[in-house]
mmCIF file of C-alpha atoms in Angstrom:
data_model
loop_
_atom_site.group_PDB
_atom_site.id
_atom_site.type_symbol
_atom_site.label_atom_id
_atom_site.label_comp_id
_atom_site.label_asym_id
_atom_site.label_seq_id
_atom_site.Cartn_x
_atom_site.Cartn_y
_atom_site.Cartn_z
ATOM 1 C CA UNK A 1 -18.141 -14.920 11.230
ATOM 2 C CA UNK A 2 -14.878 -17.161 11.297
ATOM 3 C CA UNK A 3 -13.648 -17.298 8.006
ATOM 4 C CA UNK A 4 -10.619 -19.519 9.172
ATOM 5 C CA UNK A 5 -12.527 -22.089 10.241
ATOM 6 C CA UNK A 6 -13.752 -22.451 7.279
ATOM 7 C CA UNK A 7 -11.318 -22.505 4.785
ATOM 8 C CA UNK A 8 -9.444 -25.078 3.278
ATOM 9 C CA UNK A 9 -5.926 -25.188 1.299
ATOM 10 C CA UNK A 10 -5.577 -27.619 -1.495
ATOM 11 C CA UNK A 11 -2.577 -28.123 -3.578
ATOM 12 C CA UNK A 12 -3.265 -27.878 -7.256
ATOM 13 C CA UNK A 13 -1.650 -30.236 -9.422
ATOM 14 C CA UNK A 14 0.570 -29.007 -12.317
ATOM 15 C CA UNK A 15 -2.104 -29.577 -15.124
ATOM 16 C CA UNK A 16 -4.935 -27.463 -13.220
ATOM 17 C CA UNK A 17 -2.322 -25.082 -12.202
ATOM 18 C CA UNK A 18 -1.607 -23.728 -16.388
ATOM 19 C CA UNK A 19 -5.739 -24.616 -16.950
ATOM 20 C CA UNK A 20 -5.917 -21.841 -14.207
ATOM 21 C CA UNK A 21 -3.569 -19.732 -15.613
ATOM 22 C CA UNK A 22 -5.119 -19.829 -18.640
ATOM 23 C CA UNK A 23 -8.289 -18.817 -17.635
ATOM 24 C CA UNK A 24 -6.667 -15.121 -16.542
ATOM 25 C CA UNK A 25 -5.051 -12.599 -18.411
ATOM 26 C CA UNK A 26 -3.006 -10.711 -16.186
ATOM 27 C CA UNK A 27 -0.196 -11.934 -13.734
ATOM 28 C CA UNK A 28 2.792 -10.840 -11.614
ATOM 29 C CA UNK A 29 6.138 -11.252 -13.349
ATOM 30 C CA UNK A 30 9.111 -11.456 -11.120
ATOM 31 C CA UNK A 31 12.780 -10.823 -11.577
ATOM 32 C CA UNK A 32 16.299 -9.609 -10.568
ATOM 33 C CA UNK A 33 17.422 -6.406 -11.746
ATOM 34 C CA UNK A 34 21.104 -5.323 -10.597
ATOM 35 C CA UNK A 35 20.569 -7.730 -7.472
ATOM 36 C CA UNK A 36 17.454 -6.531 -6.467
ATOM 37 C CA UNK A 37 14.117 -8.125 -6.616
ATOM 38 C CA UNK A 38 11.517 -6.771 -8.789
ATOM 39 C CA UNK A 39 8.024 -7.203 -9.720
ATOM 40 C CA UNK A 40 5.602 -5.980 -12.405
ATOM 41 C CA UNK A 41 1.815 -6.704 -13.399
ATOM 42 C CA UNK A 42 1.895 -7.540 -16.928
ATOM 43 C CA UNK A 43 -0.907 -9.420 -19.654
ATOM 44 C CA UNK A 44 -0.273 -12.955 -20.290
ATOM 45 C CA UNK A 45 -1.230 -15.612 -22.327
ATOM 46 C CA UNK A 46 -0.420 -19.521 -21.789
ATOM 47 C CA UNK A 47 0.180 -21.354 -25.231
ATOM 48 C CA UNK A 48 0.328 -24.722 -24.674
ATOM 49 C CA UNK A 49 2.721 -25.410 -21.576
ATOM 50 C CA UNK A 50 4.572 -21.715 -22.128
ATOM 51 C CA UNK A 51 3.664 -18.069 -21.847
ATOM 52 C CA UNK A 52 3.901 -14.937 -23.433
ATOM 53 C CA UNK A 53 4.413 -11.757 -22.230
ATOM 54 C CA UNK A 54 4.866 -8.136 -22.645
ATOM 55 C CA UNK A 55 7.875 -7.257 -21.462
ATOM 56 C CA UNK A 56 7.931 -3.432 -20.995
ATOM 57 C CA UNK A 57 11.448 -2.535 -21.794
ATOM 58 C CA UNK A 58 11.522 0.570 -18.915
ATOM 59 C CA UNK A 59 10.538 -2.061 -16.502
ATOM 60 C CA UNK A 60 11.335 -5.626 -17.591
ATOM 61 C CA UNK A 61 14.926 -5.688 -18.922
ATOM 62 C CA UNK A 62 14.531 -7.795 -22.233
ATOM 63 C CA UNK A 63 16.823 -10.520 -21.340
ATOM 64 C CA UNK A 64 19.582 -10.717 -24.119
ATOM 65 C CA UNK A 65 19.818 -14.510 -23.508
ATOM 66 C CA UNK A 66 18.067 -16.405 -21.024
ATOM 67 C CA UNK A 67 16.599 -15.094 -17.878
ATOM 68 C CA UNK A 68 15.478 -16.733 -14.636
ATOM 69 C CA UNK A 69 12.108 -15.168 -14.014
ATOM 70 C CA UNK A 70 9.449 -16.131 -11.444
ATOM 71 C CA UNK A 71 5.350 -15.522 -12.279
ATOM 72 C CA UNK A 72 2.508 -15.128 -10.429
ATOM 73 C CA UNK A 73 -1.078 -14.959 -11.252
ATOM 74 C CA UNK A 74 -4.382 -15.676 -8.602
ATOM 75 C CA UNK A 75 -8.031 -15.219 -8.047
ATOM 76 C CA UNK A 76 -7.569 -14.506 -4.436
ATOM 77 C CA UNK A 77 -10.541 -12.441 -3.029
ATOM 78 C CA UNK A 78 -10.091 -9.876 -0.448
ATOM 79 C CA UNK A 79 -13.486 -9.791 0.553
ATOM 80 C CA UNK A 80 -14.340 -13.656 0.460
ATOM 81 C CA UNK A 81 -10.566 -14.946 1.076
ATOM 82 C CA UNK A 82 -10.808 -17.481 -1.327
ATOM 83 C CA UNK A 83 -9.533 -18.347 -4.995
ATOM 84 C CA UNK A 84 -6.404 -20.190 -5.964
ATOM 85 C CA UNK A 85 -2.610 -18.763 -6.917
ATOM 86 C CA UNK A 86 -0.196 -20.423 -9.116
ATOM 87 C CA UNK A 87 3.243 -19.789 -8.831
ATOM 88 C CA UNK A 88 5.724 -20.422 -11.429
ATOM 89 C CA UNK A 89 9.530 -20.424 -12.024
ATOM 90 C CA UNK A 90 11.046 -20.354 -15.266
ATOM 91 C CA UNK A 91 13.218 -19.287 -18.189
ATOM 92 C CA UNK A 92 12.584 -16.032 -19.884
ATOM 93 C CA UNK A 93 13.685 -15.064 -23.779
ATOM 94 C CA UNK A 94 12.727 -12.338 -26.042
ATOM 95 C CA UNK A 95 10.224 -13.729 -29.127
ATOM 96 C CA UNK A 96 12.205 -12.454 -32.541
ATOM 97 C CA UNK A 97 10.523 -15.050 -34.642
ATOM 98 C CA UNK A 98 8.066 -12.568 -37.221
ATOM 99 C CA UNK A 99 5.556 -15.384 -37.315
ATOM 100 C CA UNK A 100 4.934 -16.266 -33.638
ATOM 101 C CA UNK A 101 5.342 -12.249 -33.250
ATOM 102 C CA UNK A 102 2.027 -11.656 -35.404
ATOM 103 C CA UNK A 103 0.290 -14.295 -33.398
ATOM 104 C CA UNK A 104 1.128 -13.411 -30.312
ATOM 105 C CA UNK A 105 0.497 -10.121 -30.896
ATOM 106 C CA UNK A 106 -3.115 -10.769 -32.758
ATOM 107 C CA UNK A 107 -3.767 -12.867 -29.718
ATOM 108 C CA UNK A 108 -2.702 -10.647 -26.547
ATOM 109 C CA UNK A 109 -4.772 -7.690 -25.680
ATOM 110 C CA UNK A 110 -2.789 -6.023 -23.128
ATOM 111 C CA UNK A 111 -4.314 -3.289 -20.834
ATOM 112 C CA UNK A 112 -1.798 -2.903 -18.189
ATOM 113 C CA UNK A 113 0.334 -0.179 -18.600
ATOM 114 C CA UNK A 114 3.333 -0.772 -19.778
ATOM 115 C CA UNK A 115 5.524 -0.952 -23.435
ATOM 116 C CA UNK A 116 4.215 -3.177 -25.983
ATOM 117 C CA UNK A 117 7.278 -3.024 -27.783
ATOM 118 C CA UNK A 118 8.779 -6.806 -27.173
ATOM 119 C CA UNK A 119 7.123 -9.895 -26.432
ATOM 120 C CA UNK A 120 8.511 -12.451 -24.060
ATOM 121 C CA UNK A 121 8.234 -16.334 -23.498
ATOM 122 C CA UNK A 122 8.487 -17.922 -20.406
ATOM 123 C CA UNK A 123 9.137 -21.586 -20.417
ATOM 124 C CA UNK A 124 8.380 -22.597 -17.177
ATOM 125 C CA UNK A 125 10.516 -25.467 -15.445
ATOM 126 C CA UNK A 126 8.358 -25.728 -11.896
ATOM 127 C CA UNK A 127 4.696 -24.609 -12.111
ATOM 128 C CA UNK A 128 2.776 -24.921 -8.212
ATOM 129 C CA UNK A 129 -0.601 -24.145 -7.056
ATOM 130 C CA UNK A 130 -3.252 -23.856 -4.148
ATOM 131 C CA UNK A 131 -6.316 -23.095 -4.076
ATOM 132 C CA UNK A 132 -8.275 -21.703 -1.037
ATOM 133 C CA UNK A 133 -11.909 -23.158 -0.957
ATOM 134 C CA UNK A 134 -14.890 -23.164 1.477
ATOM 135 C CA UNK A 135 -15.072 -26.060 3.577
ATOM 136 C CA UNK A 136 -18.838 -27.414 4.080
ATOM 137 C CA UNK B 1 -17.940 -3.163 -25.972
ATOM 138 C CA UNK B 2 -14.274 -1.314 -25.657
ATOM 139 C CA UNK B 3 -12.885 -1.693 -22.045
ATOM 140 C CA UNK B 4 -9.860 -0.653 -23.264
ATOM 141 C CA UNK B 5 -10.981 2.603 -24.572
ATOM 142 C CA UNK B 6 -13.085 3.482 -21.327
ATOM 143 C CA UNK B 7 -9.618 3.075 -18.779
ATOM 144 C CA UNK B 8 -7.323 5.704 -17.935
ATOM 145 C CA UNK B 9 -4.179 4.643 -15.669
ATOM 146 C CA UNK B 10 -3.250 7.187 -12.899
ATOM 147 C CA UNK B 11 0.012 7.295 -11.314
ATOM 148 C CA UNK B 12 -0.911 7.435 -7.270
ATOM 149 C CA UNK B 13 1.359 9.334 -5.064
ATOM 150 C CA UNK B 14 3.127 8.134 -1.904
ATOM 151 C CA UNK B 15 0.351 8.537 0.797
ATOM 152 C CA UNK B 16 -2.415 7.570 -1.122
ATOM 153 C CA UNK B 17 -0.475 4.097 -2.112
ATOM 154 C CA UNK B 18 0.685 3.790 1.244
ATOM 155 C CA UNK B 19 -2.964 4.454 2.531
ATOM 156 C CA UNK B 20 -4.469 2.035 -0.169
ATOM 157 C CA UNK B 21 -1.887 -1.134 1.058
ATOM 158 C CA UNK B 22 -3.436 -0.310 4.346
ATOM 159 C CA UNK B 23 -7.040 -0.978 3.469
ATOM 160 C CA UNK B 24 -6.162 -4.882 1.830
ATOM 161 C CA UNK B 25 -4.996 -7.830 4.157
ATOM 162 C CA UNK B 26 -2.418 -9.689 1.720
ATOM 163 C CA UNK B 27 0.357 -9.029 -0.757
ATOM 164 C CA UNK B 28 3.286 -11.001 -2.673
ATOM 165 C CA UNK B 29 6.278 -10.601 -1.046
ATOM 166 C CA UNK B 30 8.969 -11.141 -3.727
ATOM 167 C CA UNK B 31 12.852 -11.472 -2.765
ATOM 168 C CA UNK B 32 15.996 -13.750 -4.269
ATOM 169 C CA UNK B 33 17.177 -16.777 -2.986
ATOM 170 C CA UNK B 34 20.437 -18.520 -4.181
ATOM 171 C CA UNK B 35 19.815 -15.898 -7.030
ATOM 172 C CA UNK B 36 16.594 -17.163 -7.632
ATOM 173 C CA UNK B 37 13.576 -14.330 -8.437
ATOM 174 C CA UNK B 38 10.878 -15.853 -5.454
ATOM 175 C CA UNK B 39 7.379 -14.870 -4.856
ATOM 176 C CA UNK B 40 4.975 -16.067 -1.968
ATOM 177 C CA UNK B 41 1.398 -14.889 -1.846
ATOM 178 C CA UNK B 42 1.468 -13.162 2.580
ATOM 179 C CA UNK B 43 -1.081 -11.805 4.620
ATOM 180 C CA UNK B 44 0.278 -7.830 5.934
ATOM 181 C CA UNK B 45 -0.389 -5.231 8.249
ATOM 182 C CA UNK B 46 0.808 -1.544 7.403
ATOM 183 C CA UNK B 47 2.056 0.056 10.328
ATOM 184 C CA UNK B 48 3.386 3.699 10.475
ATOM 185 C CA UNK B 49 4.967 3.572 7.244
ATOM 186 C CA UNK B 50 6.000 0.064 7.693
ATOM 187 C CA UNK B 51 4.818 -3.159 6.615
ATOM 188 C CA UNK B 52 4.935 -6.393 8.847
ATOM 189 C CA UNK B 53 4.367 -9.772 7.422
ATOM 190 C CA UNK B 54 4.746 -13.309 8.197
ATOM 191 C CA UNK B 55 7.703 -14.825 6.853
ATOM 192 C CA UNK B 56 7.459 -18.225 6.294
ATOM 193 C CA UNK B 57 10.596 -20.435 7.639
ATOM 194 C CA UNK B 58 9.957 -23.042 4.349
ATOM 195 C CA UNK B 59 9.604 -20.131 1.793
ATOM 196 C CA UNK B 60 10.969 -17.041 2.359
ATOM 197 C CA UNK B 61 14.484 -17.011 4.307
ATOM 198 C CA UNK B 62 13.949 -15.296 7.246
ATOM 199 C CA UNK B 63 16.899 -12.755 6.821
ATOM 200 C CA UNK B 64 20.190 -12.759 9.549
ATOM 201 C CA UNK B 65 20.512 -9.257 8.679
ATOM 202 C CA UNK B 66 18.879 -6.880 6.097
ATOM 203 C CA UNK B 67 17.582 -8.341 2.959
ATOM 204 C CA UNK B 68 16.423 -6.598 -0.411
ATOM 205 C CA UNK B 69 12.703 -7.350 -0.608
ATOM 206 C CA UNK B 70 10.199 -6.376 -3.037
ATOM 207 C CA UNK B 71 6.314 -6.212 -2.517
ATOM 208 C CA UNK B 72 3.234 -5.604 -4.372
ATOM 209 C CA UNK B 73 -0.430 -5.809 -3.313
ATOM 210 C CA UNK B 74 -3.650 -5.024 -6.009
ATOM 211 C CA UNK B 75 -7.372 -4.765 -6.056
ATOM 212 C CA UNK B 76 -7.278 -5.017 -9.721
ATOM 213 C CA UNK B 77 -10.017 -7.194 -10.982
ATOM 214 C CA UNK B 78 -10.147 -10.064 -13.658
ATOM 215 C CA UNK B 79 -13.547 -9.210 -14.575
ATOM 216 C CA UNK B 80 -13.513 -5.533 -14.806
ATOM 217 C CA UNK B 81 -9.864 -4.655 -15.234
ATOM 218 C CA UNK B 82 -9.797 -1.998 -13.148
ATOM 219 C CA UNK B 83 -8.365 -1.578 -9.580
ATOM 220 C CA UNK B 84 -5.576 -0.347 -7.909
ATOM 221 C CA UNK B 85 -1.424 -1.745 -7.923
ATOM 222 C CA UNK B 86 1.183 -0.744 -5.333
ATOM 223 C CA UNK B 87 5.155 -2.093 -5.812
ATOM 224 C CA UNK B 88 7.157 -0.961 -2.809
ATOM 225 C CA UNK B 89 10.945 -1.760 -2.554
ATOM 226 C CA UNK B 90 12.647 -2.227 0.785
ATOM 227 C CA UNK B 91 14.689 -3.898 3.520
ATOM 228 C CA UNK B 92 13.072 -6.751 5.517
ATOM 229 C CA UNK B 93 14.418 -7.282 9.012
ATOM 230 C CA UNK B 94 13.126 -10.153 11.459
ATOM 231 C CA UNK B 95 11.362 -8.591 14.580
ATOM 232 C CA UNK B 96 12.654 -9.840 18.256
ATOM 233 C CA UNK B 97 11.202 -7.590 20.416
ATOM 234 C CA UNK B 98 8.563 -9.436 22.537
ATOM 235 C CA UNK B 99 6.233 -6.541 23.177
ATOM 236 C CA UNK B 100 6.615 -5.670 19.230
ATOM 237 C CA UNK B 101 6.054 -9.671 18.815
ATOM 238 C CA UNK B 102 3.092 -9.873 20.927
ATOM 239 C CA UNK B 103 1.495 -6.809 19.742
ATOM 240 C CA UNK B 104 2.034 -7.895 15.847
ATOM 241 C CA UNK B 105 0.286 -11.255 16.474
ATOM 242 C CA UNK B 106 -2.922 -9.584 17.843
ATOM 243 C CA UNK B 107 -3.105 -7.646 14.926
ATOM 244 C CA UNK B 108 -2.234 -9.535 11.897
ATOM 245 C CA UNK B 109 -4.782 -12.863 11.163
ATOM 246 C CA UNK B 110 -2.808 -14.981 8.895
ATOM 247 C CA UNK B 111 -4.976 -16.680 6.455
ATOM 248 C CA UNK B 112 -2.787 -17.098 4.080
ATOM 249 C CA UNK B 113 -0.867 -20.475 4.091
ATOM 250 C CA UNK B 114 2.755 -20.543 5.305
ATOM 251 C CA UNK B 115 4.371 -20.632 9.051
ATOM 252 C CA UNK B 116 3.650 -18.375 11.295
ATOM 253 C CA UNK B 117 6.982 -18.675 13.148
ATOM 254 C CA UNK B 118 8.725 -15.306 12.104
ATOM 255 C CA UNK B 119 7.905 -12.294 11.676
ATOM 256 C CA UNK B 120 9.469 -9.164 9.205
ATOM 257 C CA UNK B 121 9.427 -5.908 9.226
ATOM 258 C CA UNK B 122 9.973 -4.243 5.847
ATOM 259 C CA UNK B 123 10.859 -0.837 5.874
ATOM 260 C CA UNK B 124 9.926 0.731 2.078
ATOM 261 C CA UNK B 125 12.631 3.305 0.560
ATOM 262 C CA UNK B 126 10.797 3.462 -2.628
ATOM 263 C CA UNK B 127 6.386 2.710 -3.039
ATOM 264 C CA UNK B 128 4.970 3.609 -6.165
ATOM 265 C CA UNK B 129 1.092 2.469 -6.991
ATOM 266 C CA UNK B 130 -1.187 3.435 -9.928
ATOM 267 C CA UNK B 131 -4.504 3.630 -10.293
ATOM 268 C CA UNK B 132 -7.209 2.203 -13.320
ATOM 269 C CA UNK B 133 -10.168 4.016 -13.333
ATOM 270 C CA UNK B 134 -13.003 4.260 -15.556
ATOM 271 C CA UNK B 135 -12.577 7.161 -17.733
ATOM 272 C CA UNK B 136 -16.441 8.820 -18.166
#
């Protein structure tokens, strides 16, 4: 069976891209520790056009200002090759606030391993997205 | 019902997450460019104890030399939370050789969108993976 031939890639615009991401609750976060790349699943959850994290503090260094940070989060299939990815690039600061704490923390059920101890927002400043669907 | 309460996380050692990367067909490559955390979605091929990849010209820079590269590849699942997560660390090098070339292309079907122009070898120093099962 030729999958290839029957798969299509269609660019997802930037409101179906965070509708998308909204609909999971796990992603990849991405980042630069002492020059190198790294890259950790974490929980997520998109409030409004930002979101919130878990940053685990052995893994994710809680940025003491503002940190470039990259996500990732997709419903690509390894059996059926298809699903979409969004990709986002973005400012990262630690939440401090004791309000927005509580409801973040009411609100995000984390089950990836991994410190709960601080909670992180991402403001995104480029959000893209494809999606790989079956061509009829 | 309590998925939470029914997962345990397992730490995987170097074979098995080695032989696990093996048995999927794509990743997320994740590197730095112009000090910029960057993450592109790539199909792979383990090899040895190598992993070879498509770099794409547009998206990731094909290195002149040895470049830092991260990469992680999962089977863990929206829907039931549970899967497996490897994160290697590593140095990506462009591959010249033609018979290398020729044999990589036979074995590697790129579904995944991006150029097929290039491709990289990364050679891990450090793969870590862990596992979430269902605890019984």
């Amino acid at each position: 069976m030729d999958v290839q031939g029957r798969r299509e890639i269609r660019e997802l615009s930037y409101p179906d891209s965070l509708r998308l991401l909204a609909t999971v609750r796990f992603g990849r976060v991405v980042f630069t520790r002492h020059t190198r790349p790294m890259i950790r699943p974490v929980n997520h959850l998109v409030d409004g056009d930002q979101l919130i994290i878990y940053a685990n503090l052995n893994l994710v260094p809680v940025p003491t200002g503002r940190q470039v940070v990259a996500y990732e989060a997709d419903t690509i299939s390894h059996a059926t090759q298809l699903g979409w990815c969004v990709i986002l690039t973005g400012t990262a600061e630690p939440i401090d606030e004791p309000l927005e704490l509580r409801r973040y923390e009411q609100l995000i059920d984390p089950w990836l391993p991994g410190s709960r101890s601080r909670l992180v927002r991402i403001e995104p400043d480029l959000i893209t997205g494809i999606e790989l669907v079956q061509r009829w």
